[in-house]
């Protein structure tokens, strides 16, 4: 249990290990084929689990869908449009577990639409404080936490904060934390993010964004440091060029700055961007980018760090292929971790099944064999050994 004042420090230079085997952590993997009769998903941008259902966001198709854990379709929440209960964009969502409500964030209107999570019916909307421009939302302990993933305000006198607390009734800003100059190395642009909030316990979420080298904990109406990264190869503020720190609303210039920075960080083999965090049996697991993506295991009891340059999925594969696409991380819960296989990679997975290169620890593999170009993404659920 995270407590304020307890800060874990993961030293990425302390111990390097060549290989992490999935069989050391997982017992089996189950394929979940999502029903495509009533909903076609182009991607899974984000997933949350609530009780017995999976809630999936597709940013490309601009929709939020609920499925049973066996993959059967339940419903879609709202629609694109300008009528009551309709949104213009579907940027992000979160679940108010206290009230049993789904919150959909419309970035264009800077508005949150609220639906009954069981019935799917529209209830009301909240206009988000106009003084802030946000990208992502997360519900925790009676409050909304909103993230400004990039600074689109070119007025230099305004401080760019990464995280805000918002009142769930009025949409007004209550508090703000983590100025980008200190916590994001002065970087004002966004990176390509999967998750930025990671639930590790009930009403206890971790948060990390961009070039932050500290993972923050959100718990009981407080935000405090949870894990700090230490390494001689860790990116520093001076590694970012001054012109790359400039705020701009020009998307071409923003893209140019990002490509320039990432190319340089890769060439210098710097550590940056913590992601894909989950916790199990007092072990914290996460990825950290450098020239390649490193997989890290941190022992919270012994305060030791193990860094793996190779991760072997010997749960899904009988023999590890020379080349294959790694499933994308979605989230973890108390019994396992969810990943997904994008539509464009289904043919590859089917090929490995045909070549009998898939382990017998894959459950429901026949659903993958039956998939085609019109199928929805396949979710892979890896269950812990204990």
Coordinates of C-alpha atoms in Angstrom, one line a residue:
X1 CA 0.0 0.0 0.0
X2 CA 1.4 3.3 -1.1
X3 CA 1.9 5.8 1.8
X4 CA 2.8 9.4 1.6
X5 CA 6.4 9.9 2.4
X6 CA 7.5 6.5 1.1
X7 CA 9.3 7.0 -2.3
X8 CA 10.7 4.0 -4.1
X9 CA 13.8 4.5 -6.2
X10 CA 14.5 2.3 -9.2
X11 CA 18.1 2.4 -10.1
X12 CA 18.3 1.3 -13.8
X13 CA 22.1 1.0 -13.6
X14 CA 22.1 -1.4 -10.6
X15 CA 21.3 -4.7 -12.2
X16 CA 20.9 -5.7 -15.9
X17 CA 19.5 -9.1 -16.7
X18 CA 19.3 -10.6 -20.2
X19 CA 15.9 -12.2 -20.2
X20 CA 12.5 -12.0 -18.5
X21 CA 10.2 -15.0 -19.2
X22 CA 6.4 -14.6 -19.1
X23 CA 6.2 -18.1 -17.5
X24 CA 7.9 -16.6 -14.4
X25 CA 4.8 -14.4 -13.9
X26 CA 1.9 -15.9 -15.9
X27 CA 0.1 -19.2 -15.8
X28 CA -1.9 -19.0 -19.1
X29 CA -3.3 -16.6 -21.6
X30 CA -6.9 -16.4 -22.9
X31 CA -7.9 -14.9 -26.3
X32 CA -11.0 -12.7 -26.2
X33 CA -12.6 -12.2 -29.6
X34 CA -14.8 -9.1 -29.6
X35 CA -18.1 -9.6 -31.4
X36 CA -18.2 -7.5 -34.6
X37 CA -21.9 -7.8 -35.4
X38 CA -22.9 -4.5 -33.8
X39 CA -19.6 -2.7 -33.3
X40 CA -16.5 -2.5 -35.6
X41 CA -13.4 -1.2 -33.8
X42 CA -10.5 0.2 -35.7
X43 CA -8.3 0.2 -32.6
X44 CA -8.4 0.0 -28.8
X45 CA -7.1 3.3 -27.6
X46 CA -7.9 2.7 -23.9
X47 CA -9.6 0.0 -21.9
X48 CA -11.1 0.0 -18.4
X49 CA -12.6 -3.0 -16.5
X50 CA -15.6 -2.5 -14.3
X51 CA -17.3 -5.4 -12.5
X52 CA -17.9 -8.0 -15.3
X53 CA -17.4 -5.9 -18.4
X54 CA -14.7 -4.4 -20.6
X55 CA -15.1 -0.7 -21.6
X56 CA -13.2 0.1 -24.8
X57 CA -12.4 3.5 -26.4
X58 CA -11.7 3.8 -30.1
X59 CA -10.4 7.3 -30.8
X60 CA -10.2 6.7 -34.6
X61 CA -13.9 5.7 -34.8
X62 CA -14.8 8.1 -32.0
X63 CA -16.8 5.7 -29.9
X64 CA -17.0 4.0 -26.5
X65 CA -18.2 0.4 -26.2
X66 CA -19.0 -2.1 -23.6
X67 CA -18.3 -5.8 -24.0
X68 CA -18.7 -8.8 -21.7
X69 CA -15.5 -10.5 -20.7
X70 CA -16.2 -13.3 -23.2
X71 CA -16.2 -10.7 -26.0
X72 CA -20.0 -10.4 -26.5
X73 CA -21.2 -6.9 -27.3
X74 CA -23.3 -5.0 -24.8
X75 CA -23.7 -1.4 -26.0
X76 CA -22.3 1.8 -27.3
X77 CA -22.3 4.9 -25.1
X78 CA -23.7 8.0 -26.9
X79 CA -23.1 8.9 -30.6
X80 CA -21.4 11.6 -32.6
X81 CA -23.7 14.6 -33.2
X82 CA -25.0 17.8 -31.8
X83 CA -28.2 16.5 -30.2
X84 CA -28.8 15.8 -26.5
X85 CA -26.3 13.3 -25.1
X86 CA -24.3 13.4 -28.3
X87 CA -20.6 14.5 -28.5
X88 CA -18.6 16.1 -31.2
X89 CA -15.4 14.1 -30.3
X90 CA -14.6 11.2 -28.0
X91 CA -11.1 11.9 -26.7
X92 CA -11.1 10.0 -23.4
X93 CA -13.3 8.4 -20.8
X94 CA -13.3 7.3 -17.2
X95 CA -15.6 5.5 -14.8
X96 CA -17.1 7.0 -11.6
X97 CA -17.2 3.7 -9.7
X98 CA -19.0 5.4 -6.8
X99 CA -22.0 6.5 -8.8
X100 CA -21.9 3.8 -11.5
X101 CA -21.4 6.4 -14.3
X102 CA -19.3 6.7 -17.5
X103 CA -17.7 10.0 -18.3
X104 CA -16.8 10.7 -21.9
X105 CA -14.6 13.7 -22.6
X106 CA -15.3 15.8 -25.7
X107 CA -12.1 17.7 -26.4
X108 CA -13.5 19.9 -29.0
X109 CA -16.3 21.3 -26.7
X110 CA -14.2 20.9 -23.6
X111 CA -17.1 19.1 -22.1
X112 CA -17.8 15.8 -20.2
X113 CA -20.9 13.7 -21.0
X114 CA -22.2 11.5 -18.3
X115 CA -24.0 8.2 -18.9
X116 CA -25.5 5.5 -16.6
X117 CA -23.0 2.6 -16.9
X118 CA -25.6 -0.1 -16.6
X119 CA -28.4 1.3 -18.8
X120 CA -26.2 3.4 -21.1
X121 CA -28.7 6.3 -20.8
X122 CA -27.5 9.9 -21.0
X123 CA -27.8 11.8 -17.7
X124 CA -26.1 15.2 -18.1
X125 CA -22.9 17.0 -19.1
X126 CA -20.3 19.1 -17.4
X127 CA -18.5 22.1 -18.9
X128 CA -14.9 21.9 -18.0
X129 CA -13.2 25.0 -16.7
X130 CA -12.4 27.2 -19.7
X131 CA -9.1 28.4 -18.2
X132 CA -7.5 25.0 -18.8
X133 CA -7.1 22.9 -22.0
X134 CA -7.0 19.2 -21.2
X135 CA -6.5 15.9 -23.0
X136 CA -7.2 13.0 -20.6
X137 CA -9.4 12.4 -17.5
X138 CA -9.4 10.0 -14.6
X139 CA -11.9 9.5 -11.7
X140 CA -10.5 8.8 -8.3
X141 CA -12.1 9.1 -4.8
X142 CA -14.8 11.6 -5.7
X143 CA -12.7 13.9 -7.9
X144 CA -11.8 14.1 -11.6
X145 CA -8.1 14.4 -12.5
X146 CA -7.4 16.0 -15.8
X147 CA -4.2 16.0 -17.8
X148 CA -2.8 18.7 -20.1
X149 CA -0.5 16.5 -22.2
X150 CA 0.9 19.5 -24.2
X151 CA 1.2 23.2 -23.8
X152 CA -0.9 24.9 -26.6
X153 CA -0.8 28.3 -24.9
X154 CA 1.9 30.5 -26.5
X155 CA 1.6 33.1 -23.7
X156 CA 4.9 32.5 -21.9
X157 CA 3.8 34.1 -18.6
X158 CA 1.4 31.2 -17.9
X159 CA 2.7 28.2 -16.1
X160 CA 2.1 24.9 -17.8
X161 CA 0.9 22.3 -15.3
X162 CA 0.5 18.6 -16.2
X163 CA -2.2 17.6 -13.8
X164 CA -5.4 19.3 -12.5
X165 CA -8.1 18.3 -10.1
X166 CA -11.7 19.1 -11.2
X167 CA -14.9 19.2 -9.3
X168 CA -17.2 16.5 -10.7
X169 CA -20.4 18.6 -10.3
X170 CA -19.3 22.1 -11.6
X171 CA -16.3 21.2 -13.8
X172 CA -14.3 23.9 -12.0
X173 CA -10.6 23.6 -11.4
X174 CA -9.8 22.9 -7.8
X175 CA -6.1 22.3 -7.7
X176 CA -3.1 21.9 -10.0
X177 CA 0.2 20.1 -9.8
X178 CA 3.5 19.3 -11.6
X179 CA 4.7 22.3 -13.6
X180 CA 6.3 21.1 -16.8
X181 CA 9.4 23.2 -16.3
X182 CA 10.3 21.0 -13.3
X183 CA 8.6 17.7 -13.9
X184 CA 8.7 17.4 -17.7
X185 CA 12.3 18.7 -18.2
X186 CA 10.9 21.9 -19.8
X187 CA 9.3 19.9 -22.6
X188 CA 6.0 21.4 -23.8
X189 CA 5.0 18.9 -26.4
X190 CA 3.2 15.6 -26.2
X191 CA 4.5 12.1 -26.8
X192 CA 2.5 9.2 -28.2
X193 CA 0.8 7.8 -25.1
X194 CA -1.1 4.6 -24.4
X195 CA -2.0 4.9 -20.7
X196 CA -0.9 7.7 -18.4
X197 CA -3.1 6.5 -15.4
X198 CA -2.6 3.1 -13.9
X199 CA -4.9 1.7 -11.3
X200 CA -2.9 -0.5 -8.8
X201 CA -5.5 -0.7 -6.0
X202 CA -9.0 0.6 -5.3
X203 CA -8.9 4.4 -5.3
X204 CA -5.2 4.3 -5.8
X205 CA -3.8 5.3 -9.2
X206 CA -0.4 6.0 -10.6
X207 CA 0.3 8.8 -13.0
X208 CA 3.3 9.5 -15.3
X209 CA 3.5 11.5 -18.5
X210 CA 6.0 12.5 -21.1
X211 CA 9.6 12.9 -19.9
X212 CA 8.7 12.7 -16.2
X213 CA 11.2 10.6 -14.2
X214 CA 8.9 10.3 -11.2
X215 CA 5.7 8.3 -11.0
X216 CA 3.1 10.0 -8.9
X217 CA 0.4 8.4 -6.8
X218 CA -3.2 9.7 -6.6
X219 CA -4.8 8.6 -3.4
X220 CA -7.3 10.1 -0.9
X221 CA -7.4 13.5 -2.5
X222 CA -3.6 13.8 -2.6
X223 CA -0.9 13.6 -5.2
X224 CA 2.5 12.6 -4.1
X225 CA 5.7 10.9 -5.4
X226 CA 5.6 7.1 -5.6
X227 CA 8.6 6.0 -7.7
X228 CA 11.6 7.9 -8.9
X229 CA 13.9 6.7 -11.7
X230 CA 17.7 6.9 -11.2
X231 CA 20.3 6.4 -14.0
X232 CA 23.4 8.0 -15.5
X233 CA 21.6 7.6 -18.8
X234 CA 18.4 9.4 -17.7
X235 CA 17.3 12.3 -19.9
X236 CA 18.1 15.7 -18.4
X237 CA 16.7 19.2 -19.2
X238 CA 19.9 20.1 -21.0
X239 CA 19.4 17.2 -23.4
X240 CA 16.5 19.2 -24.9
X241 CA 17.3 22.0 -27.3
X242 CA 15.9 25.4 -26.4
X243 CA 14.0 25.7 -29.6
X244 CA 12.4 22.3 -28.9
X245 CA 11.1 23.7 -25.6
X246 CA 9.3 26.5 -27.3
X247 CA 5.5 26.4 -27.0
X248 CA 3.7 26.4 -30.3
X249 CA 0.2 25.5 -31.7
X250 CA 1.8 24.7 -35.1
X251 CA 1.4 20.9 -35.5
X252 CA 4.1 20.6 -38.1
X253 CA 6.6 22.4 -35.9
X254 CA 5.6 20.3 -32.9
X255 CA 6.1 17.1 -34.9
X256 CA 9.5 18.3 -36.1
X257 CA 10.6 19.0 -32.5
X258 CA 9.4 15.6 -31.4
X259 CA 11.2 13.7 -34.2
X260 CA 14.4 15.7 -33.6
X261 CA 14.3 14.9 -29.8
X262 CA 13.5 11.2 -30.2
X263 CA 16.2 10.7 -32.8
X264 CA 18.8 12.3 -30.6
X265 CA 17.7 10.4 -27.4
X266 CA 17.9 7.1 -29.3
X267 CA 21.4 7.9 -30.7
X268 CA 22.6 8.8 -27.1
X269 CA 20.8 5.7 -25.6
X270 CA 19.1 7.9 -23.0
X271 CA 16.3 6.6 -20.7
X272 CA 13.0 8.4 -21.0
X273 CA 9.2 7.8 -21.0
X274 CA 8.0 5.4 -18.3
X275 CA 4.9 3.4 -19.4
X276 CA 2.9 0.2 -19.0
X277 CA 2.9 0.1 -15.2
X278 CA 1.4 -2.7 -13.2
X279 CA 1.9 -4.1 -9.7
X280 CA 1.6 -7.7 -8.4
X281 CA 2.7 -9.3 -5.1
X282 CA 4.8 -6.2 -4.1
X283 CA 6.5 -6.2 -7.5
X284 CA 6.2 -3.2 -9.7
X285 CA 6.6 -3.7 -13.5
X286 CA 7.0 -1.1 -16.2
X287 CA 8.7 -0.2 -19.5
X288 CA 11.3 2.5 -20.0
X289 CA 12.3 3.7 -23.4
X290 CA 15.9 4.1 -24.6
X291 CA 17.4 2.8 -27.8
X292 CA 15.2 -0.1 -27.2
X293 CA 12.3 -0.6 -24.7
X294 CA 13.6 -2.0 -21.4
X295 CA 11.4 -4.0 -19.2
X296 CA 11.9 -3.2 -15.5
X297 CA 10.9 -5.1 -12.3
X298 CA 11.1 -3.3 -9.0
X299 CA 10.9 -5.3 -5.7
X300 CA 9.1 -3.0 -3.3
X301 CA 10.1 -5.0 -0.2
X302 CA 13.8 -5.5 -1.0
X303 CA 14.1 -2.1 -2.9
X304 CA 15.9 -3.8 -5.7
X305 CA 15.7 -3.2 -9.5
X306 CA 16.1 -5.6 -12.4
X307 CA 16.3 -4.4 -16.0
X308 CA 15.6 -6.8 -18.8
X309 CA 16.7 -6.1 -22.4
X310 CA 14.8 -9.2 -23.6
X311 CA 11.3 -10.3 -22.8
X312 CA 10.3 -13.8 -23.9
X313 CA 6.6 -14.6 -24.2
X314 CA 6.8 -18.3 -23.7
X315 CA 3.2 -18.4 -22.5
X316 CA 1.8 -17.5 -26.0
X317 CA 4.5 -19.1 -28.2
X318 CA 5.9 -22.6 -28.2
X319 CA 9.0 -21.4 -30.0
X320 CA 9.7 -17.7 -30.0
X321 CA 9.6 -16.4 -33.6
X322 CA 12.5 -14.4 -35.0
X323 CA 10.1 -11.5 -35.9
X324 CA 6.7 -10.8 -34.5
X325 CA 4.6 -7.9 -33.4
X326 CA 4.4 -7.5 -29.6
X327 CA 0.7 -7.2 -28.3
X328 CA -0.1 -3.7 -26.9
X329 CA -0.5 -3.2 -23.2
X330 CA -4.0 -2.2 -22.0
X331 CA -4.2 -2.6 -18.2
X332 CA -3.8 -4.9 -15.3
X333 CA -6.2 -6.0 -12.5
X334 CA -5.8 -8.2 -9.5
X335 CA -5.6 -11.4 -11.5
X336 CA -3.8 -10.6 -14.6
X337 CA -2.8 -8.2 -17.4
X338 CA -4.7 -7.4 -20.6
X339 CA -3.0 -6.8 -24.0
X340 CA -4.4 -6.6 -27.5
X341 CA -3.5 -7.6 -31.0
X342 CA -4.4 -4.9 -33.6
X343 CA -6.4 -5.9 -36.6
X344 CA -3.5 -5.6 -38.9
X345 CA -1.5 -8.2 -36.9
X346 CA -4.2 -10.8 -36.7
X347 CA -3.0 -12.5 -39.9
X348 CA 0.5 -12.9 -38.3
X349 CA -1.0 -14.6 -35.2
X350 CA -3.1 -16.9 -37.4
X351 CA 0.0 -17.9 -39.3
X352 CA 1.8 -18.9 -36.1
X353 CA -1.3 -21.0 -35.1
X354 CA -1.2 -22.7 -38.5
X355 CA 2.5 -23.4 -38.1
X356 CA 1.7 -24.9 -34.7
X357 CA 4.0 -22.4 -33.0
X358 CA 1.4 -21.4 -30.4
X359 CA 1.7 -22.8 -26.8
X360 CA -1.0 -25.0 -25.4
X361 CA -1.3 -22.4 -22.6
X362 CA -3.4 -20.3 -25.0
X363 CA -7.1 -20.7 -24.2
X364 CA -9.7 -20.1 -26.9
X365 CA -7.2 -20.0 -29.7
X366 CA -9.8 -21.2 -32.2
X367 CA -11.4 -17.7 -32.0
X368 CA -8.2 -16.3 -33.5
X369 CA -8.3 -18.9 -36.3
X370 CA -11.9 -17.8 -37.2
X371 CA -10.9 -14.1 -37.4
X372 CA -10.7 -12.3 -40.7
X373 CA -10.1 -8.8 -42.1
X374 CA -13.4 -7.6 -40.8
X375 CA -12.8 -8.9 -37.2
X376 CA -12.3 -6.7 -34.2
X377 CA -9.0 -6.6 -32.4
X378 CA -8.2 -9.7 -30.3
X379 CA -7.6 -9.1 -26.6
X380 CA -5.1 -11.4 -24.8
X381 CA -5.6 -11.8 -21.1
X382 CA -2.5 -13.2 -19.2
X383 CA -3.4 -14.6 -15.8
X384 CA -0.9 -14.5 -12.9
X385 CA 0.5 -17.8 -11.6
X386 CA -0.8 -17.4 -8.1

